[in-house]
Coordinates of C-alpha atoms in Angstrom, one line a residue:
Chain A
M1 CA -76.7 148.8 -90.6
E2 CA -78.8 145.6 -90.7
C3 CA -82.2 145.8 -89.2
V4 CA -83.0 143.4 -86.4
L5 CA -86.6 143.1 -87.5
E6 CA -88.0 144.4 -90.8
V7 CA -91.5 144.2 -91.9
A8 CA -92.3 145.3 -95.5
G9 CA -95.7 145.6 -97.1
L10 CA -97.2 143.0 -94.8
R11 CA -100.8 141.9 -95.4
K12 CA -102.8 139.3 -93.6
S13 CA -106.4 138.5 -93.8
F14 CA -108.6 136.0 -92.0
R15 CA -112.0 134.4 -92.8
P16 CA -114.0 134.4 -89.6
G17 CA -116.4 131.7 -90.8
L18 CA -116.8 129.5 -93.8
L19 CA -119.3 131.7 -95.6
K20 CA -118.2 135.0 -94.2
P21 CA -116.0 137.5 -96.1
R22 CA -112.4 137.8 -95.3
I23 CA -111.3 140.4 -92.9
E24 CA -108.0 142.2 -93.5
A25 CA -106.2 142.4 -90.2
V26 CA -103.0 143.9 -91.5
R27 CA -102.9 146.0 -94.7
G28 CA -99.5 146.8 -96.0
V29 CA -97.7 147.4 -92.7
S30 CA -94.0 148.4 -93.0
F31 CA -91.4 149.3 -90.4
A32 CA -87.9 148.5 -89.4
V33 CA -86.4 148.0 -86.0
A34 CA -82.7 149.0 -85.6
P35 CA -80.3 147.1 -83.3
G36 CA -80.4 148.2 -79.6
E37 CA -83.5 150.3 -79.7
C38 CA -86.8 149.9 -77.8
F39 CA -89.5 150.0 -80.4
G40 CA -93.1 150.4 -79.6
L41 CA -96.0 149.0 -81.6
L42 CA -99.1 150.9 -80.7
G43 CA -102.7 150.5 -81.6
Q44 CA -106.2 150.0 -80.3
N45 CA -107.6 146.5 -79.9
G46 CA -107.9 145.0 -83.3
A47 CA -105.5 147.4 -84.9
G48 CA -103.3 144.5 -86.1
K49 CA -100.5 144.6 -83.5
T50 CA -100.8 140.9 -82.5
T51 CA -101.2 139.7 -86.1
T52 CA -98.0 141.6 -87.0
I53 CA -96.2 140.1 -84.1
K54 CA -97.5 136.6 -84.9
V55 CA -96.1 136.9 -88.5
A56 CA -92.8 138.2 -87.0
T57 CA -92.6 135.1 -84.7
G58 CA -93.5 132.6 -87.4
L59 CA -96.9 131.7 -86.0
L60 CA -98.7 133.2 -89.1
R61 CA -97.8 133.3 -92.7
P62 CA -98.3 136.6 -94.5
D63 CA -100.6 136.9 -97.5
A64 CA -98.3 139.4 -99.0
G65 CA -95.1 141.3 -98.0
R66 CA -92.3 140.0 -95.9
A67 CA -91.0 139.9 -92.4
T68 CA -87.3 139.3 -91.7
L69 CA -85.4 138.6 -88.5
L70 CA -81.7 139.6 -88.8
G71 CA -82.1 139.4 -92.5
R72 CA -83.7 135.9 -92.6
P73 CA -87.4 135.2 -93.2
C74 CA -89.3 134.9 -89.9
G75 CA -90.8 131.6 -91.0
D76 CA -87.3 130.1 -90.9
A77 CA -86.8 128.3 -87.5
T78 CA -83.1 129.1 -87.3
A79 CA -83.8 132.8 -87.6
R80 CA -85.9 132.5 -84.4
R81 CA -82.9 131.3 -82.4
A82 CA -82.2 135.0 -81.9
L83 CA -85.7 135.8 -80.8
G84 CA -87.2 135.9 -77.3
F85 CA -91.0 136.1 -77.4
L86 CA -93.5 136.7 -74.6
P87 CA -97.1 136.2 -76.0
E88 CA -100.1 138.1 -74.6
N89 CA -101.6 136.2 -71.7
P90 CA -99.0 133.4 -72.0
Y91 CA -99.8 129.8 -71.1
F92 CA -97.3 127.0 -70.7
H93 CA -97.4 123.3 -70.1
E94 CA -99.2 123.3 -66.8
H95 CA -97.8 120.1 -65.4
L96 CA -94.2 121.2 -65.7
T97 CA -92.4 123.2 -63.0
P98 CA -90.6 126.5 -63.9
R99 CA -87.3 124.7 -63.6
E100 CA -88.4 121.9 -66.0
G101 CA -90.0 124.4 -68.3
L102 CA -86.8 126.4 -68.6
Q103 CA -85.0 123.2 -69.4
V104 CA -87.5 122.5 -72.2
Y105 CA -87.5 126.0 -73.7
G106 CA -83.8 126.4 -73.3
R107 CA -83.0 123.1 -75.0
L108 CA -85.3 124.1 -77.9
N109 CA -83.2 127.2 -78.3
G110 CA -80.0 125.1 -78.6
L111 CA -78.7 125.6 -75.0
D112 CA -77.2 122.6 -73.3
A113 CA -78.6 121.3 -70.0
A114 CA -75.7 122.5 -67.9
T115 CA -75.9 126.1 -69.2
I116 CA -79.7 126.1 -68.5
A117 CA -79.1 124.7 -65.0
A118 CA -76.5 127.4 -64.4
R119 CA -78.7 130.3 -65.6
S120 CA -82.0 129.2 -64.3
P121 CA -81.7 130.0 -60.5
A122 CA -80.5 133.5 -61.1
L123 CA -83.2 134.1 -63.8
L124 CA -86.0 132.7 -61.7
G125 CA -84.8 134.8 -58.8
R126 CA -84.7 137.9 -61.0
V127 CA -88.3 137.4 -61.9
G128 CA -89.3 136.6 -58.3
L129 CA -90.0 132.9 -58.8
A130 CA -87.1 131.4 -56.9
D131 CA -89.5 130.0 -54.2
A132 CA -91.8 128.6 -56.8
A133 CA -89.1 127.0 -59.0
D134 CA -90.4 123.5 -58.2
R135 CA -94.1 124.1 -58.1
R136 CA -96.2 123.1 -61.1
L137 CA -97.2 126.0 -63.4
K138 CA -100.8 124.8 -63.1
G139 CA -101.3 126.7 -59.9
F140 CA -99.6 129.9 -61.0
S141 CA -101.5 133.2 -61.1
K142 CA -101.6 135.3 -64.3
G143 CA -98.8 137.5 -63.0
M144 CA -96.6 134.5 -62.1
R145 CA -97.1 133.0 -65.5
Q146 CA -96.1 136.3 -67.0
R147 CA -93.0 136.3 -64.9
F148 CA -92.1 132.8 -65.9
G149 CA -92.8 133.7 -69.6
L150 CA -90.3 136.5 -69.3
A151 CA -87.7 134.2 -67.8
A152 CA -88.3 131.7 -70.6
S153 CA -87.9 134.4 -73.2
L154 CA -84.7 135.7 -71.7
L155 CA -83.0 132.4 -71.0
H156 CA -81.1 132.1 -74.3
E157 CA -80.1 135.8 -74.1
P158 CA -81.9 136.7 -77.4
E159 CA -80.8 139.6 -79.6
L160 CA -84.4 140.6 -80.1
L161 CA -87.1 140.5 -77.4
I162 CA -90.7 140.8 -78.6
L163 CA -93.1 141.4 -75.7
D164 CA -96.8 141.4 -76.5
E165 CA -98.7 143.3 -73.8
P166 CA -96.2 142.3 -71.1
L167 CA -97.6 144.7 -68.5
T168 CA -101.3 143.7 -68.8
G169 CA -102.7 142.2 -65.6
L170 CA -99.6 142.7 -63.5
D171 CA -99.6 144.2 -60.0
P172 CA -97.5 147.3 -59.4
G173 CA -94.5 145.2 -58.3
G174 CA -94.8 143.1 -61.4
R175 CA -95.0 146.1 -63.7
M176 CA -92.0 147.6 -62.1
L177 CA -90.1 144.4 -62.6
V178 CA -91.0 144.1 -66.3
K179 CA -89.9 147.7 -66.9
E180 CA -86.6 147.1 -65.1
L181 CA -86.0 144.0 -67.2
I182 CA -86.7 145.9 -70.4
V183 CA -84.3 148.7 -69.3
E184 CA -81.7 146.0 -68.4
Q185 CA -82.0 144.4 -71.8
R186 CA -81.5 147.7 -73.5
Q187 CA -78.4 148.3 -71.4
L188 CA -77.1 145.0 -72.6
G189 CA -77.5 146.2 -76.1
R190 CA -80.4 144.0 -77.0
T191 CA -83.4 145.1 -79.1
V192 CA -86.9 145.2 -77.6
V193 CA -90.2 145.4 -79.4
L194 CA -92.9 146.3 -77.0
C195 CA -96.5 145.8 -78.2
S196 CA -98.9 147.6 -76.0
H197 CA -101.9 149.8 -75.6
V198 CA -100.7 151.0 -72.1
L199 CA -99.3 154.2 -73.6
A200 CA -97.8 155.6 -70.5
D201 CA -95.5 152.6 -70.4
V202 CA -94.6 152.9 -74.0
E203 CA -93.8 156.6 -73.6
E204 CA -91.6 155.7 -70.6
L205 CA -89.7 152.9 -72.3
C206 CA -89.7 153.3 -76.1
D207 CA -87.4 155.3 -78.3
R208 CA -89.5 155.0 -81.4
V209 CA -93.0 153.9 -82.1
V210 CA -95.3 152.9 -84.9
V211 CA -99.0 153.5 -84.5
L212 CA -101.3 151.0 -86.2
H213 CA -104.9 151.8 -86.9
R214 CA -107.2 149.4 -88.8
G215 CA -104.3 147.4 -90.0
Q216 CA -102.2 150.2 -91.3
V217 CA -99.3 152.3 -90.1
V218 CA -100.7 155.8 -89.5
R219 CA -97.7 157.4 -87.7
E220 CA -94.1 156.5 -87.1
G221 CA -91.3 158.3 -85.3
T222 CA -89.7 159.0 -82.0
I223 CA -92.0 160.0 -79.1
T224 CA -90.5 163.6 -79.3
E225 CA -91.2 163.8 -83.0
L226 CA -94.7 162.6 -82.6
L227 CA -95.5 164.9 -79.8
S228 CA -93.8 167.9 -81.2
S229 CA -96.9 168.6 -83.3
A230 CA -99.1 168.1 -80.3
P231 CA -100.8 171.3 -79.0
R232 CA -99.1 172.8 -76.0
S233 CA -101.0 174.3 -73.1
Y234 CA -100.4 176.2 -69.9
E235 CA -101.8 175.5 -66.5
L236 CA -102.2 178.6 -64.3
C237 CA -102.8 178.5 -60.6
A238 CA -103.6 181.8 -58.8
Q239 CA -105.2 183.1 -55.6
D240 CA -107.0 186.3 -54.5
L241 CA -108.1 187.3 -58.0
P242 CA -110.5 190.1 -58.6
A243 CA -113.9 188.8 -59.6
A244 CA -113.8 190.3 -63.1
L245 CA -110.4 188.8 -63.8
A246 CA -111.5 185.4 -62.5
A247 CA -114.5 185.5 -64.7
R248 CA -112.3 186.4 -67.7
I249 CA -109.9 183.6 -67.0
A250 CA -112.7 181.1 -66.6
A251 CA -114.2 182.2 -69.9
Q252 CA -111.0 181.7 -71.8
A253 CA -109.8 178.4 -70.2
V254 CA -110.4 175.0 -71.6
R255 CA -110.7 173.7 -68.1
C256 CA -111.1 175.6 -64.9
H257 CA -111.9 174.8 -61.3
R258 CA -112.0 176.8 -58.1
A259 CA -111.2 175.5 -54.6
G260 CA -111.7 178.2 -52.0
E261 CA -109.7 181.2 -53.1
T262 CA -107.5 179.2 -55.4
L263 CA -108.3 179.0 -59.1
T264 CA -106.7 176.5 -61.5
A265 CA -107.2 177.0 -65.2
R266 CA -105.8 175.4 -68.3
F267 CA -105.3 177.3 -71.5
A268 CA -104.7 175.9 -75.0
G269 CA -101.8 177.2 -77.0
D270 CA -98.5 178.8 -75.8
R271 CA -99.6 182.5 -75.7
L272 CA -102.7 182.9 -73.5
G273 CA -101.2 181.4 -70.3
P274 CA -98.3 183.8 -70.0
E275 CA -100.5 186.8 -71.0
L276 CA -103.1 186.0 -68.3
A277 CA -100.3 185.4 -65.7
A278 CA -99.0 188.9 -66.4
E279 CA -102.5 190.2 -65.9
V280 CA -102.8 188.4 -62.6
H281 CA -99.7 190.3 -61.4
R282 CA -101.0 193.6 -62.7
E283 CA -104.4 193.3 -61.0
G284 CA -102.9 192.4 -57.6
G285 CA -103.7 188.7 -57.6
R286 CA -101.2 186.1 -56.3
L287 CA -99.8 183.8 -59.0
L288 CA -99.0 180.4 -57.5
S289 CA -97.7 178.7 -60.6
L290 CA -97.7 178.8 -64.4
T291 CA -96.8 175.4 -65.8
P292 CA -96.3 174.7 -69.5
E293 CA -97.8 171.4 -70.4
R294 CA -97.3 169.0 -73.3
E295 CA -99.9 166.6 -74.5
S296 CA -99.2 163.1 -73.2
L297 CA -98.7 160.2 -75.6
E298 CA -102.0 158.9 -74.4
E299 CA -103.9 162.1 -75.1
W300 CA -102.1 162.4 -78.5
F301 CA -103.0 158.8 -79.4
V302 CA -106.7 159.2 -78.5
R303 CA -106.9 162.4 -80.5
L304 CA -105.2 160.7 -83.4
V305 CA -107.4 157.6 -83.4
R306 CA -110.5 159.8 -83.2
S307 CA -109.4 161.9 -86.1
E308 CA -108.6 158.9 -88.3
A309 CA -111.5 158.4 -90.7
P310 CA -112.6 154.8 -91.3
V311 CA -110.8 153.2 -94.2
E312 CA -112.5 150.9 -96.6
P313 CA -110.7 147.5 -96.9
S314 CA -108.7 147.3 -100.1
P315 CA -108.3 144.0 -102.1
P316 CA -105.4 141.9 -100.7
A317 CA -103.6 141.6 -104.1
A318 CA -102.8 145.3 -104.4
A319 CA -100.2 146.4 -101.8
P320 CA -100.1 150.2 -101.6
P321 CA -97.2 151.6 -99.6
A322 CA -98.1 152.2 -95.9
L323 CA -99.3 155.6 -95.0
V324 CA -96.4 156.8 -92.9
E325 CA -96.3 160.3 -91.7
A326 CA -93.2 160.5 -89.5
G327 CA -93.1 163.3 -87.0
R328 CA -96.3 164.9 -88.1
Chain B
M1 CA -82.9 118.3 -84.8
R2 CA -82.9 115.0 -82.9
D3 CA -82.2 116.8 -79.7
R4 CA -85.2 119.1 -80.1
V5 CA -87.5 116.2 -80.9
V6 CA -86.3 114.3 -77.9
V7 CA -86.7 117.4 -75.6
L8 CA -90.3 117.9 -76.9
A9 CA -91.1 114.1 -76.6
R10 CA -89.8 114.1 -73.0
A11 CA -91.9 117.2 -72.1
T12 CA -95.0 115.7 -73.8
F13 CA -94.4 112.4 -71.9
V14 CA -94.1 114.2 -68.6
E15 CA -97.1 116.4 -69.3
A16 CA -99.2 113.4 -70.3
M17 CA -98.1 111.2 -67.4
R18 CA -98.9 113.9 -64.8
D19 CA -102.4 114.4 -66.3
R20 CA -105.0 113.0 -63.9
M21 CA -107.2 111.8 -66.8
L22 CA -104.5 109.4 -67.9
L23 CA -104.3 108.0 -64.4
V24 CA -108.1 107.4 -64.3
V25 CA -108.0 105.5 -67.6
A26 CA -105.0 103.4 -66.4
L27 CA -106.7 102.6 -63.1
F28 CA -109.8 101.6 -65.1
A29 CA -107.7 99.1 -67.0
L30 CA -106.1 97.8 -63.8
G31 CA -109.6 97.3 -62.4
M32 CA -110.5 95.2 -65.4
V33 CA -107.4 93.1 -64.9
L34 CA -108.3 92.5 -61.3
F35 CA -112.0 91.9 -62.1
S36 CA -111.1 89.3 -64.7
R37 CA -110.5 86.8 -61.8
V38 CA -114.2 87.0 -61.0
L39 CA -115.0 86.0 -64.5
G40 CA -112.5 83.2 -64.2
W41 CA -114.3 81.8 -61.3
L42 CA -117.6 81.9 -63.3
S43 CA -115.9 80.2 -66.3
I44 CA -116.5 76.5 -67.0
E45 CA -113.2 76.3 -68.9
D46 CA -109.6 77.1 -67.8
E47 CA -110.1 79.9 -65.3
L48 CA -106.7 81.5 -66.0
K49 CA -107.3 81.6 -69.7
M50 CA -110.4 83.6 -69.0
V51 CA -108.4 85.9 -66.8
Q52 CA -105.9 86.5 -69.6
D53 CA -108.4 86.8 -72.4
F54 CA -110.6 89.3 -70.5
S55 CA -107.7 91.3 -69.2
L56 CA -106.0 91.5 -72.6
S57 CA -109.3 92.7 -74.1
G58 CA -109.4 95.3 -71.4
I59 CA -105.9 96.4 -72.1
S60 CA -106.7 96.5 -75.8
C61 CA -109.6 98.9 -75.0
L62 CA -107.2 100.9 -72.9
A63 CA -104.9 101.2 -75.9
L64 CA -107.7 102.6 -78.0
F65 CA -109.0 105.0 -75.3
L66 CA -105.5 106.3 -74.7
A67 CA -104.9 106.8 -78.4
M68 CA -108.2 108.7 -78.6
L69 CA -107.5 110.7 -75.5
V70 CA -103.9 111.7 -76.0
G71 CA -103.7 111.7 -79.8
A72 CA -106.9 113.3 -80.9
F73 CA -107.0 116.0 -78.2
S74 CA -103.4 116.9 -77.5
V75 CA -102.7 119.3 -80.4
A76 CA -106.2 120.8 -80.1
K77 CA -105.5 121.5 -76.4
E78 CA -102.1 123.1 -77.3
V79 CA -103.9 125.4 -79.8
E80 CA -106.7 126.2 -77.5
R81 CA -104.5 127.0 -74.5
R82 CA -101.9 128.7 -76.7
T83 CA -99.1 126.7 -75.2
L84 CA -97.9 126.3 -78.8
Y85 CA -96.8 130.0 -79.0
P86 CA -93.8 129.7 -76.7
L87 CA -92.7 126.5 -78.6
L88 CA -93.2 127.4 -82.2
S89 CA -91.6 130.9 -81.7
R90 CA -88.4 129.1 -81.0
D91 CA -85.8 127.2 -83.1
L92 CA -88.3 124.4 -83.7
T93 CA -89.8 123.4 -87.0
R94 CA -93.4 122.3 -87.2
G95 CA -92.3 118.9 -88.3
E96 CA -90.1 118.5 -85.3
F97 CA -93.0 119.6 -83.1
V98 CA -95.4 116.9 -84.5
V99 CA -92.8 114.1 -84.4
G100 CA -91.7 115.1 -80.8
K101 CA -95.4 115.3 -79.8
Y102 CA -96.1 111.9 -81.3
L103 CA -93.1 110.1 -79.7
G104 CA -94.0 111.6 -76.3
L105 CA -97.6 110.4 -76.6
V106 CA -96.5 107.0 -77.8
F107 CA -94.2 106.6 -74.8
A108 CA -97.0 107.8 -72.4
T109 CA -99.4 105.3 -73.9
W110 CA -96.8 102.5 -73.8
S111 CA -96.1 103.3 -70.2
C112 CA -99.7 102.8 -69.2
L113 CA -100.0 99.7 -71.3
A114 CA -96.8 98.3 -69.8
G115 CA -98.1 99.0 -66.3
A116 CA -101.4 97.2 -67.1
G117 CA -99.4 94.4 -68.7
I118 CA -97.1 93.9 -65.7
A119 CA -100.2 93.9 -63.4
L120 CA -101.7 91.2 -65.6
L121 CA -98.5 89.1 -65.5
L122 CA -98.3 89.4 -61.7
W123 CA -102.1 88.7 -61.4
V124 CA -101.7 85.5 -63.4
A125 CA -98.7 84.5 -61.3
V126 CA -100.5 85.2 -58.1
W127 CA -103.2 82.7 -59.1
G128 CA -100.7 80.0 -59.9
G129 CA -100.5 80.5 -63.6
H130 CA -97.3 80.7 -65.8
P131 CA -97.4 83.7 -68.1
G132 CA -96.3 82.1 -71.4
E133 CA -95.0 83.5 -74.6
A134 CA -98.5 83.9 -76.0
L135 CA -99.3 86.4 -73.3
L136 CA -96.0 88.3 -73.9
A137 CA -96.7 88.3 -77.7
A138 CA -100.2 89.6 -77.1
L139 CA -98.9 92.4 -74.9
L140 CA -96.2 93.3 -77.5
G141 CA -98.8 93.2 -80.2
L142 CA -100.9 95.7 -78.3
L143 CA -97.9 98.1 -78.0
C144 CA -97.5 97.8 -81.8
E145 CA -101.1 98.5 -82.4
S146 CA -101.1 101.6 -80.1
L147 CA -98.1 102.9 -82.2
L148 CA -100.5 103.1 -85.2
L149 CA -103.6 104.2 -83.3
V150 CA -101.8 107.2 -81.7
A151 CA -100.5 108.2 -85.2
V152 CA -104.0 108.0 -86.7
A153 CA -105.5 110.0 -83.8
L154 CA -102.9 112.6 -84.2
F155 CA -103.5 112.8 -87.9
L156 CA -107.2 113.1 -87.5
G157 CA -106.8 115.6 -84.7
M158 CA -105.0 117.8 -87.2
L159 CA -107.7 117.4 -89.7
T160 CA -110.8 117.9 -87.7
A161 CA -112.3 118.7 -84.3
P162 CA -110.9 116.5 -81.5
A163 CA -114.2 114.7 -80.7
I164 CA -114.7 113.8 -84.3
A165 CA -111.0 112.7 -84.5
A166 CA -111.5 110.5 -81.5
L167 CA -114.6 108.9 -83.1
G168 CA -112.7 108.5 -86.3
T169 CA -109.8 106.8 -84.5
C170 CA -112.3 104.4 -83.0
G171 CA -113.8 103.6 -86.4
F172 CA -110.3 103.1 -87.8
A173 CA -109.4 100.7 -85.0
L174 CA -112.5 98.6 -85.8
A175 CA -111.8 98.7 -89.6
A176 CA -108.2 97.8 -89.2
R177 CA -109.2 94.7 -87.2
S178 CA -111.7 93.7 -89.9
T179 CA -109.5 93.8 -93.0
E180 CA -109.4 89.9 -92.9
A181 CA -112.9 90.2 -94.2
L182 CA -111.5 91.7 -97.4
R183 CA -109.2 88.7 -97.9
E184 CA -112.2 86.3 -97.3
L185 CA -114.2 88.3 -99.8
A186 CA -111.5 88.0 -102.4
S187 CA -111.0 84.3 -101.9
S188 CA -114.7 83.4 -101.6
G189 CA -115.3 84.0 -105.3
R190 CA -118.5 85.9 -104.6
A191 CA -117.1 89.3 -105.3
D192 CA -116.7 90.6 -108.9
N193 CA -113.4 92.3 -108.3
A194 CA -111.5 89.7 -106.4
G195 CA -108.2 91.2 -107.4
F196 CA -109.2 94.7 -106.1
W197 CA -110.3 93.3 -102.7
S198 CA -107.1 91.2 -102.5
F199 CA -105.0 94.3 -103.3
A200 CA -107.0 96.4 -100.7
Y201 CA -106.4 93.7 -98.2
Q202 CA -102.6 93.8 -98.9
L203 CA -102.5 97.6 -98.8
L204 CA -104.7 98.6 -95.9
P205 CA -103.4 98.5 -92.3
N206 CA -104.3 95.3 -90.7
T207 CA -103.9 95.3 -86.9
E208 CA -104.8 91.6 -86.8
D209 CA -101.2 91.0 -87.8
V210 CA -100.2 92.0 -84.3
N211 CA -103.2 90.6 -82.5
F212 CA -102.2 87.6 -80.4
I213 CA -104.9 87.7 -77.8
N214 CA -106.6 84.6 -79.2
A215 CA -103.4 82.7 -79.0
T216 CA -103.5 82.9 -75.2
T217 CA -106.7 80.9 -75.1
T218 CA -106.2 78.6 -78.1
G219 CA -102.7 77.6 -77.2
L220 CA -101.5 77.8 -80.8
P221 CA -97.8 78.3 -81.3
I222 CA -96.5 81.9 -81.6
H223 CA -94.8 82.9 -84.8
W224 CA -92.5 85.6 -83.7
E225 CA -91.6 86.5 -87.3
Q226 CA -95.3 87.3 -87.9
L227 CA -95.2 89.7 -84.9
L228 CA -92.0 91.2 -86.2
M229 CA -93.5 91.8 -89.7
G230 CA -96.7 93.1 -88.2
A231 CA -94.6 95.5 -86.0
A232 CA -92.8 96.7 -89.1
A233 CA -96.1 97.3 -90.9
M234 CA -97.4 99.2 -87.9
A235 CA -94.3 101.4 -87.9
L236 CA -94.6 102.0 -91.6
W237 CA -98.2 103.0 -91.4
S238 CA -97.5 105.1 -88.4
T239 CA -94.8 107.0 -90.4
V240 CA -97.4 107.6 -93.1
F241 CA -99.9 109.0 -90.7
V242 CA -97.4 111.1 -88.8
G243 CA -96.1 112.4 -92.1
G244 CA -99.6 113.3 -93.0
A245 CA -100.0 115.1 -89.7
V246 CA -96.8 117.1 -90.4
V247 CA -98.1 118.2 -93.7
L248 CA -101.4 119.3 -92.2
F249 CA -99.8 121.0 -89.3
K250 CA -97.4 123.0 -91.6
R251 CA -100.4 124.5 -93.3
R252 CA -102.1 125.6 -90.1
E253 CA -101.9 129.1 -88.6
F254 CA -102.3 130.1 -85.0

């Protein structure tokens, strides 16, 4: 099965100033995106996400390695015909109206004027810009620009949609809309690459993720695989506990708080919670709930990033294979 | 390819024409055309010749200002505002981008110059003059010159910071109007390498070939074939500079 987007041994460095040493933004990144999946590209600010995306969209040339879109090099303009791209904080020609803008972007993707005119009203309506279709983009808010950017990236019905931080700066309605659109695209069989550091959204939308850290891939896998190694915990909520038992629970909990007669405590691991719940029963307390909990992607990510030791930059010529530990 | 270039040229044209800055510069040129009548009244010679001469000089300055403004700053503005991203991530090559941008800017410049030119023709007619072929040739010559100046500004804009590119364009415009000096140097016999200066004169762009402003006051006959040849030379040089801009733009990363 041909990958929609394939990045192999990608390296990219920049020189921040004339006399300053080069900074390696991306160091041997490799991953492949299969057709129809929603793929997440995770990482902190400066992890190399946007640089990788820019190479994939032909805005940057790699120092080493390759990036292909449907088997063709990303630098090839015809390969980008199948690509819809929403950059981070998108800006457009401000004196054009959304209707005119869609004509420009659609024509650049090979659509004829009649097709664009037929698709535009529904698309602008879908992103909530039907009333602003003939207003210049100059007066648009960040959220409205983002919505227009989505419309422009969807107009030619691309096979691959790359969204760089599409939910940043949007109001709750806008966020909901973007999520709905991503789900719709997936239902239509299209591939989505979501680049974000809003991990709750990635967890909600993506099938598979790659985690970048300091320009390298440090984890890759499905959300379930990645979180399977995450520590489990239990949250116990009980009332009317004898003082000695309450003290014992508080001593063993990783987090504990009391509100009136109700005590809520969280225990690491999957053994301590049920044991203490049984003890609550035995000693005449009232067990309100015992909830098994899994670490969220956000908690997992923060733990991962904190545990990753700083890596010294390696020379750009050598391209070691990316450190990929799937499902660890 | 042609379609994508036309689409981008049209978008660039619309974007430039709706920019308030362009309107301000065009209004300034219009003001100079209207003000020229005052100088005509003060003139001891033919009043309308003074109107034409001063107005055409004003329009010539407009051509230079517009080239500096739209050519030198346009790509830098696209990079700074990141409006490039949604364009270059599509089925558009960098060469098509530069050519489309150039054509759009040229048409925007020509529209402003044509507006100022029509205002001048009407102004001359209002004061009882008959706009002759010299005036028409001078206006066409300015259009040809702007073709080259926008290309130079675009090229320099790819090479360096926009403010420096604008200054460079201004310097180029002055130099390209002074190449006659090279011919005089070669023919005067005072220079050691007369052949070299003669060759340089033949080679370098000479916007005097399309400058017919003096003809409106001197009354000398217009040689249309000279304008045609000059226009061809401007088009050729423009192609060279736009080609250079394409090469530079292909090397850039965003």
